[in-house]
Coordinates of C-alpha atoms and ligand atoms in Angstrom, one line a residue:
X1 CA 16.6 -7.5 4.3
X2 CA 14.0 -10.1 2.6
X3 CA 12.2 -6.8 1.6
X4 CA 15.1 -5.1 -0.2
X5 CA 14.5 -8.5 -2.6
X6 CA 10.7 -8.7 -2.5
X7 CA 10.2 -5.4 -3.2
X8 CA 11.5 -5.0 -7.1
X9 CA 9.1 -8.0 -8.0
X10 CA 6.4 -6.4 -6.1
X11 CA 7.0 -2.7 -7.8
X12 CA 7.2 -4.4 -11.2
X13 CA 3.3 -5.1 -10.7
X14 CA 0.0 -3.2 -10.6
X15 CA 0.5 -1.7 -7.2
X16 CA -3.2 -3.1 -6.5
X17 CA -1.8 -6.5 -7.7
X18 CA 1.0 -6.2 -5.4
X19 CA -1.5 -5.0 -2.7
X20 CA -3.5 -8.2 -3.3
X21 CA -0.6 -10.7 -3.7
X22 CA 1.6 -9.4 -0.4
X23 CA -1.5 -9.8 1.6
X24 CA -2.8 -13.2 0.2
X25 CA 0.3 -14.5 0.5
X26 CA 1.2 -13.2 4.3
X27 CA -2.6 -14.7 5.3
X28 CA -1.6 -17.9 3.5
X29 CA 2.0 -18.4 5.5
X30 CA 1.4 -16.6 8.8
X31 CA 1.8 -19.5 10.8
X32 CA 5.3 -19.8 9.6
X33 CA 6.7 -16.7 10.9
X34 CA 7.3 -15.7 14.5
X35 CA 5.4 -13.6 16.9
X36 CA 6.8 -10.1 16.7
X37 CA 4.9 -9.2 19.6
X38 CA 6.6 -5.8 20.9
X39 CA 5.2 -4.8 24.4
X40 CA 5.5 -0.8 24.6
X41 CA 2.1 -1.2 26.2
X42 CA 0.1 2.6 26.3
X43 CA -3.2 3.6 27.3
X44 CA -4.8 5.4 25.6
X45 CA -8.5 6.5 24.7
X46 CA -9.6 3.8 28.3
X47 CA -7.6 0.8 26.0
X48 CA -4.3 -0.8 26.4
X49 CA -2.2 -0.7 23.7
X50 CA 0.6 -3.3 23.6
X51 CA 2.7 -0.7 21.5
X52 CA 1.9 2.5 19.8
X53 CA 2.4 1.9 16.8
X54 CA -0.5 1.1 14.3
X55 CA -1.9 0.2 11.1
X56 CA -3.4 2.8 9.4
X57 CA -7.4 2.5 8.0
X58 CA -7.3 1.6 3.6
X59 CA -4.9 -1.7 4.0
X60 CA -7.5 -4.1 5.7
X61 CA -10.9 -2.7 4.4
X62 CA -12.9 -6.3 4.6
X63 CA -10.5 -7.4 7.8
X64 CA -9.4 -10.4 5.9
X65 CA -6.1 -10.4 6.9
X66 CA -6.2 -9.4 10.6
X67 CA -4.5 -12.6 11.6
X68 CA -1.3 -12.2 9.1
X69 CA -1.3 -8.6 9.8
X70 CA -1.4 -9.3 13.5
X71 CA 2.1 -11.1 13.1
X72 CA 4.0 -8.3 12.1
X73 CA 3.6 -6.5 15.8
X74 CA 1.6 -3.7 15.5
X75 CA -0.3 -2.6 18.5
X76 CA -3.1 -2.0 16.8
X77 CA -4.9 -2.8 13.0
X78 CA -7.7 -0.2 11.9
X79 CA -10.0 -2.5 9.2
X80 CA -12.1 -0.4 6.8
X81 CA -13.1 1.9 5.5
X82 CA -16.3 -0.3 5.7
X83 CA -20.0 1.0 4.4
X84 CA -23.1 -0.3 5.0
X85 CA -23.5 -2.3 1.7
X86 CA -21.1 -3.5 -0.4
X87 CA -19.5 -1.3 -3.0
X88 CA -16.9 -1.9 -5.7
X89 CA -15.5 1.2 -5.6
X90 CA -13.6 3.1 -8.5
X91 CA -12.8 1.8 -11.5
X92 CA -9.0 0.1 -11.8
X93 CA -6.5 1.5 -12.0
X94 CA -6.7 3.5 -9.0
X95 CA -3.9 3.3 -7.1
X96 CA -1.1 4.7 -8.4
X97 CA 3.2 5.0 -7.4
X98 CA 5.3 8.5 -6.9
X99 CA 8.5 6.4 -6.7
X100 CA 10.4 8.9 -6.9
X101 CA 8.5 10.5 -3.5
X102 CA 7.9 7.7 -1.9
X103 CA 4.2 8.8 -2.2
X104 CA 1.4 7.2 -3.2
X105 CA -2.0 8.4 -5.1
X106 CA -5.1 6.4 -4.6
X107 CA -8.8 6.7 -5.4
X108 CA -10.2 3.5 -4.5
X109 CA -13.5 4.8 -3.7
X110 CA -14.2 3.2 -0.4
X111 CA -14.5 -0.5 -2.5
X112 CA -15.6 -3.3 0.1
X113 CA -17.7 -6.3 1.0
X114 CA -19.9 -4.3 3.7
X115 CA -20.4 -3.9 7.4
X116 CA -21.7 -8.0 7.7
X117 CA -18.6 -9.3 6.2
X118 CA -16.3 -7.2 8.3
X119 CA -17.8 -8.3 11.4
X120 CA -17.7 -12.0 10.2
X121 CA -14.1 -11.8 10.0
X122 CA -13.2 -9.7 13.1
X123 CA -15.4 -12.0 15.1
X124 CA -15.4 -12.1 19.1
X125 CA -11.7 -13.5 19.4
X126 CA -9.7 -11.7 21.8
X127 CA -6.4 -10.6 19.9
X128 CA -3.5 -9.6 21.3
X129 CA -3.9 -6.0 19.6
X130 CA -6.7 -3.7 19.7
X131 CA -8.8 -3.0 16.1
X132 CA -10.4 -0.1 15.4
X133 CA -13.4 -0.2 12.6
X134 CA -13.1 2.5 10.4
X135 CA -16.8 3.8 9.2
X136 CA -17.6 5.4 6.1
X137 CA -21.1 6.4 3.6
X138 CA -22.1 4.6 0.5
X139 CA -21.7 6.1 -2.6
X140 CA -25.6 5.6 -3.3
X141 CA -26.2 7.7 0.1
X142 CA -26.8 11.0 -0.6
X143 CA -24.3 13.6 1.7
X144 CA -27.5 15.1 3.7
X145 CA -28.3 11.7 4.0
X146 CA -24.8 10.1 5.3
X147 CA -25.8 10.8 9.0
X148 CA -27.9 7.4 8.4
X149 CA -25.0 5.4 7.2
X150 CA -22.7 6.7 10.0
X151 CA -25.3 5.9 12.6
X152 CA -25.7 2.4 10.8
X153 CA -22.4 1.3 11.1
X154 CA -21.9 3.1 14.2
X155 CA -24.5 0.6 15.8
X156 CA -23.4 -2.4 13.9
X157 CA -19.7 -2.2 15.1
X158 CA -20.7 -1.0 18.6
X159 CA -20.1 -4.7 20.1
X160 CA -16.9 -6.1 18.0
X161 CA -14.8 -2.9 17.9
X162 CA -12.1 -1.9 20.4
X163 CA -12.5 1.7 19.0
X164 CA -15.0 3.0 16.2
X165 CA -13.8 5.6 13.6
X166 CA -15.7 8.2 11.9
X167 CA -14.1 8.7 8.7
X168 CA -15.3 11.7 7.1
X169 CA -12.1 13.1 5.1
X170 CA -11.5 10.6 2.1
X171 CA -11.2 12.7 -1.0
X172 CA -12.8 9.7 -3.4
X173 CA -16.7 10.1 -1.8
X174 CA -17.6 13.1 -3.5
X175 CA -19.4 15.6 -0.8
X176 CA -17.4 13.5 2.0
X177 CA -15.8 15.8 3.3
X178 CA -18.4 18.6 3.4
X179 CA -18.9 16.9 6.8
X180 CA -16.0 18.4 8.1
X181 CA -17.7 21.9 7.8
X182 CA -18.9 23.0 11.7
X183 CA -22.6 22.6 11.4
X184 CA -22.7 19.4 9.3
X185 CA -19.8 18.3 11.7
X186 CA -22.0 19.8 14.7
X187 CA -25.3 17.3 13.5
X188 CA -23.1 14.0 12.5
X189 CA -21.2 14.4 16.0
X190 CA -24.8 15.1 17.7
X191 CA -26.7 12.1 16.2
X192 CA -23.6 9.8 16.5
X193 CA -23.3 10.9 20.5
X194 CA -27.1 10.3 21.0
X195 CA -26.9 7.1 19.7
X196 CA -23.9 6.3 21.5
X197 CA -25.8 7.2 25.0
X198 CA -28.5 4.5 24.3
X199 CA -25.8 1.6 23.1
X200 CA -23.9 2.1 26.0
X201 CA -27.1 1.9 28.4
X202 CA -28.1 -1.0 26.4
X203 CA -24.7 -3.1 26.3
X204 CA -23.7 -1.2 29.5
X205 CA -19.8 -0.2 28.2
X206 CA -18.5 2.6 26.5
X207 CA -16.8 2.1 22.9
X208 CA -14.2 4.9 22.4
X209 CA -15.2 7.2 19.4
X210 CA -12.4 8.4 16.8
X211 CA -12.7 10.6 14.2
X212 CA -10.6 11.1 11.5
X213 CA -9.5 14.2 9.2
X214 CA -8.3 15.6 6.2
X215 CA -5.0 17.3 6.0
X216 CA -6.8 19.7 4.1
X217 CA -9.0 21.2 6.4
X218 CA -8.4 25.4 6.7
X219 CA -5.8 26.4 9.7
X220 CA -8.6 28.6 10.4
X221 CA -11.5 25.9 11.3
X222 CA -9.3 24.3 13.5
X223 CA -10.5 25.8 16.7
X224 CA -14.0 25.3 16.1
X225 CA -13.7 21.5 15.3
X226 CA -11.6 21.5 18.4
X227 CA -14.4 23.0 20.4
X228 CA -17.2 20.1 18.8
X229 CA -14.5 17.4 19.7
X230 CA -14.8 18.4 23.1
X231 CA -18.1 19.1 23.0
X232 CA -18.8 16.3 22.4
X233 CA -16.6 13.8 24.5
X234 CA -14.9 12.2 21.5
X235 CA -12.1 10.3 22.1
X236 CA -9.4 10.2 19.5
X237 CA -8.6 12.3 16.9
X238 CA -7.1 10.9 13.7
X239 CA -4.8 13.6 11.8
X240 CA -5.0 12.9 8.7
X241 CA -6.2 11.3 6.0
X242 CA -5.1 11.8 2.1
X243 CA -4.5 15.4 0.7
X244 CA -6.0 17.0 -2.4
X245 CA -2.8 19.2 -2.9
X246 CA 0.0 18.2 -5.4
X247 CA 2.5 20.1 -3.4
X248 CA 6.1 18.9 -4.0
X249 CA 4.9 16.0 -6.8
X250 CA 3.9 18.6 -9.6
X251 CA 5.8 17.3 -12.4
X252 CA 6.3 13.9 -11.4
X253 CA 4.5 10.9 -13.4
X254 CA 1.2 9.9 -12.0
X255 CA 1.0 13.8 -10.2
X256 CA -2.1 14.5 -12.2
X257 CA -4.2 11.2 -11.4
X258 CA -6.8 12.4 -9.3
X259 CA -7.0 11.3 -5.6
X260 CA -6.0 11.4 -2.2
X261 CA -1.9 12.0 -2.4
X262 CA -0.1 10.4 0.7
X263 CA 3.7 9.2 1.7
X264 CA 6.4 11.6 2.3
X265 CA 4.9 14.2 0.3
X266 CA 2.1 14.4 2.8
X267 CA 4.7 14.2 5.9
X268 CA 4.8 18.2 6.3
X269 CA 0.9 18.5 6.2
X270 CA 0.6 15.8 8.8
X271 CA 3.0 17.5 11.2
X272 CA 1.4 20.5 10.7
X273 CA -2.2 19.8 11.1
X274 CA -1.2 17.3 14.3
X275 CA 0.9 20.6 16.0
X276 CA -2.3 22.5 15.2
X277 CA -4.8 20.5 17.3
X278 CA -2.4 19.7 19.6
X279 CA -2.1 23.2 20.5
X280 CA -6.0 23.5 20.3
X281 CA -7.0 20.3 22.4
X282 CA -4.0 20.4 25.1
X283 CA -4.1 16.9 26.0
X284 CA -7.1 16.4 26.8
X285 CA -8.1 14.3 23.6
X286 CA -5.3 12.3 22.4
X287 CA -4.2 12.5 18.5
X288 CA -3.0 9.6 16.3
X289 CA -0.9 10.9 13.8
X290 CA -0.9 9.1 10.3
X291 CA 0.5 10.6 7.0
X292 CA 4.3 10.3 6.1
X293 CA 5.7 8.3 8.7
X294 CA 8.5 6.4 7.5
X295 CA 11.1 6.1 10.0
X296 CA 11.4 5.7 13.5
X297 CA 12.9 9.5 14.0
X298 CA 10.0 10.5 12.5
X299 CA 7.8 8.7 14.5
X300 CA 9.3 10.3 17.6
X301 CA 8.9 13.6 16.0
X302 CA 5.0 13.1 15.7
X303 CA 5.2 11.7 19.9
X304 CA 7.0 15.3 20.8
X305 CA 4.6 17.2 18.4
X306 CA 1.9 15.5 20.9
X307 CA 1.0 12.2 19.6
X308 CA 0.1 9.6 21.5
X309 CA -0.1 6.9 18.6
X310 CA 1.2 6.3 14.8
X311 CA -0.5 5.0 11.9
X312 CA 1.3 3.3 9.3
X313 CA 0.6 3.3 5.2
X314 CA 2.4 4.5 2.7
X315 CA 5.7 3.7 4.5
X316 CA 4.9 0.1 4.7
X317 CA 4.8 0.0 0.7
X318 CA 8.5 1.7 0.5
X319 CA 10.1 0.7 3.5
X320 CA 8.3 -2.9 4.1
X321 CA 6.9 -4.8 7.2
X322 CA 9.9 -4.6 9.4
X323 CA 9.1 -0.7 9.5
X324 CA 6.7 -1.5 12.2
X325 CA 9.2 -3.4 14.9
X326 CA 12.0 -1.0 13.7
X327 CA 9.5 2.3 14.9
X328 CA 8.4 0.0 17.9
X329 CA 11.6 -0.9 19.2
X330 CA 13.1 2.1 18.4
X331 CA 10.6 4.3 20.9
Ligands
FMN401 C1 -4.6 2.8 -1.1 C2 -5.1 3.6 0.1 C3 -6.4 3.4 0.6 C4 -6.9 4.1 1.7 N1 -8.1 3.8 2.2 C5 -8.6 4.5 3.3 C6 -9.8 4.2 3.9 O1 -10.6 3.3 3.4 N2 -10.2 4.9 5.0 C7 -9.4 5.8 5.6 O2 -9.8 6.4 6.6 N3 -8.2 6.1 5.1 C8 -7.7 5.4 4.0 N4 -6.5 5.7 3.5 C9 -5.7 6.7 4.2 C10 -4.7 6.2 5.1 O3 -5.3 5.5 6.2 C11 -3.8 7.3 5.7 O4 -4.6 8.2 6.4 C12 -3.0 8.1 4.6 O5 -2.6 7.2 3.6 C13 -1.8 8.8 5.2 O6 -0.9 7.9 5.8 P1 0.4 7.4 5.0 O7 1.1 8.6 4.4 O8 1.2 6.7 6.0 O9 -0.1 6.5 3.9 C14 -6.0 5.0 2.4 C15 -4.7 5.2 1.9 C16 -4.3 4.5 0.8 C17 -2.9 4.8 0.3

């Protein structure tokens, strides 16, 4: 309802404006509104889950909104992309609106204020919803050198994470997503579970390990990332991140921008990649699905497809904030 009249003022700005402003403003007054606390409580990946749904990675890259965000009951808030260093990312304008597809282009270029300043702001509070830290490369590291950055992070975040996510499928990094391929997928996934053994002997608990992919990866190396998922005893899979194609936008203004297209014009992707692994992995590692999600019947579409969580985005932007208690309540 107060959406419906937000939302033209909102539209009528740059949509990283309106980005900036919404969340500024929803830190700022958080304290005014109630707790939307919805209690669908899951458990998944060894964590309980108050509700299934979830904020997708991209929104909260610095986690400076956590607490506002918190209010508007989602059962959990992924913060980053964070790097190592600090990065300013593209140049502006990079985000950009399909209206007309309730899709959205960005290529933000992973622009944050580093891995310190994340972990400032998520601090050792106990929340009433999990976060999951969302890991990426600097632009500066070269690709046959990201395995550093990943470990980096990895080991920063170990302690103040509920979940860490490996996110190797943003289209803006150029060479990201060469990590996806099976033997640069076979090393990261190696040197990350390696490192992993010795934190958890050190802080003596296991941190669940999530990794997240592109909606653009080949039907056909499916099975093989399935089999290094395994192999390697990760927890989560995220399905998926932004897609390259311009399938069913061609035409449309902003189409040609370059970037990682997501919304509803990414909603038959995401269903298909998700019923891909989820015939490949069983159940035995559980997939959040992310990409398109704009409605609570949808939502229960990805749970039958084999989901065991949602990520919200794109649909926020269109639909607004109450899009979270409406999938919530609604499952
Ligand atoms: C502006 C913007 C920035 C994003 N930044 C990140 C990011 O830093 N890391 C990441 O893993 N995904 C990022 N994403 C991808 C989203 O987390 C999500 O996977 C994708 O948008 C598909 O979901 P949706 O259709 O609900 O938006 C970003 C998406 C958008 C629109």
């Amino acid at each position: 309802m107060l959406y419906s009249l937000v939302k033209p003022v909102l539209f009528s700005l740059d949509p990283e404006l309106a980005h900036d402003v919404s969340l500024d403003m929803l830190q700022l007054f958080h304290r005014l509104l109630p707790n939307r606390r919805i209690d669908k409580p899951v458990r998944i990946m060894g964590l309980d889950f108050p509700n299934p749904v979830g904020l997708a990675a991209g929104l909260d890259k610095n986690a400076d909104y956590l607490d506002g965000l918190g209010k508007l009951g989602f059962g959990f808030i992924e913060v980053g992309s964070v790097t190592p260093k600090a990065q300013p990312g593209n140049p502006q304008p990079r985000i950009f609106r399909l209206v007309r597809k309730q899709s959205l282009i960005n290529r933000m270029g992973f622009n944050n204020d580093g891995v310190d300043h994340l972990l400032q702001n998520v601090g050792e509070r106990k929340r009433d919803f999990v976060v999951g830290i969302n890991i990426g490369k600097n632009l500066a590291t070269p690709v046959d050198q990201a395995l550093s950055d990943y470990c980096l992070g990895f080991e920063k975040v170990y302690r103040q994470a509920d979940y860490i996510a490996i996110n190797i499928s943003s289209p803006n990094t150029p060479g990201l997503r060469d990590l996806q391929n099976e033997a640069a997928l076979d090393a990261l996934l190696s040197a990350v579970s390696q490192l992993r053994l010795k934190l958890e002997d050190q802080h003596q608990f296991r941190r669940p390990l999530a990794l997240k992919l592109s909606p653009d990866l080949a039907a056909e190396a499916i099975p093989a990332v399935a089999a290094l998922l395994r192999k390697y005893s990760v927890d989560g899979l995220i399905v998926t991140n932004t897609t390259i194609s311009r399938d069913g936008v061609q035409g449309q203004p902003f189409a040609d921008e370059s970037g990682g297209l997501s919304g509803l014009a990414l909603r038959d992707k995401s269903r298909q990649v998700l019923s891909d692994f989820q015939r490949e992995l069983v159940d035995d590692i559980p997939i959040i699905s992310v990409g398109g999600i704009d409605s609570a019947e949808e939502a229960r579409l990805r749970f039958e497809l084999g989901a065991k969580l949602v990520q919200l985005y794109t649909g926020l932007i269109y639909r607004g904030p109450g899009l979270v208690s409406a999938i919530a309540r609604a499952l």
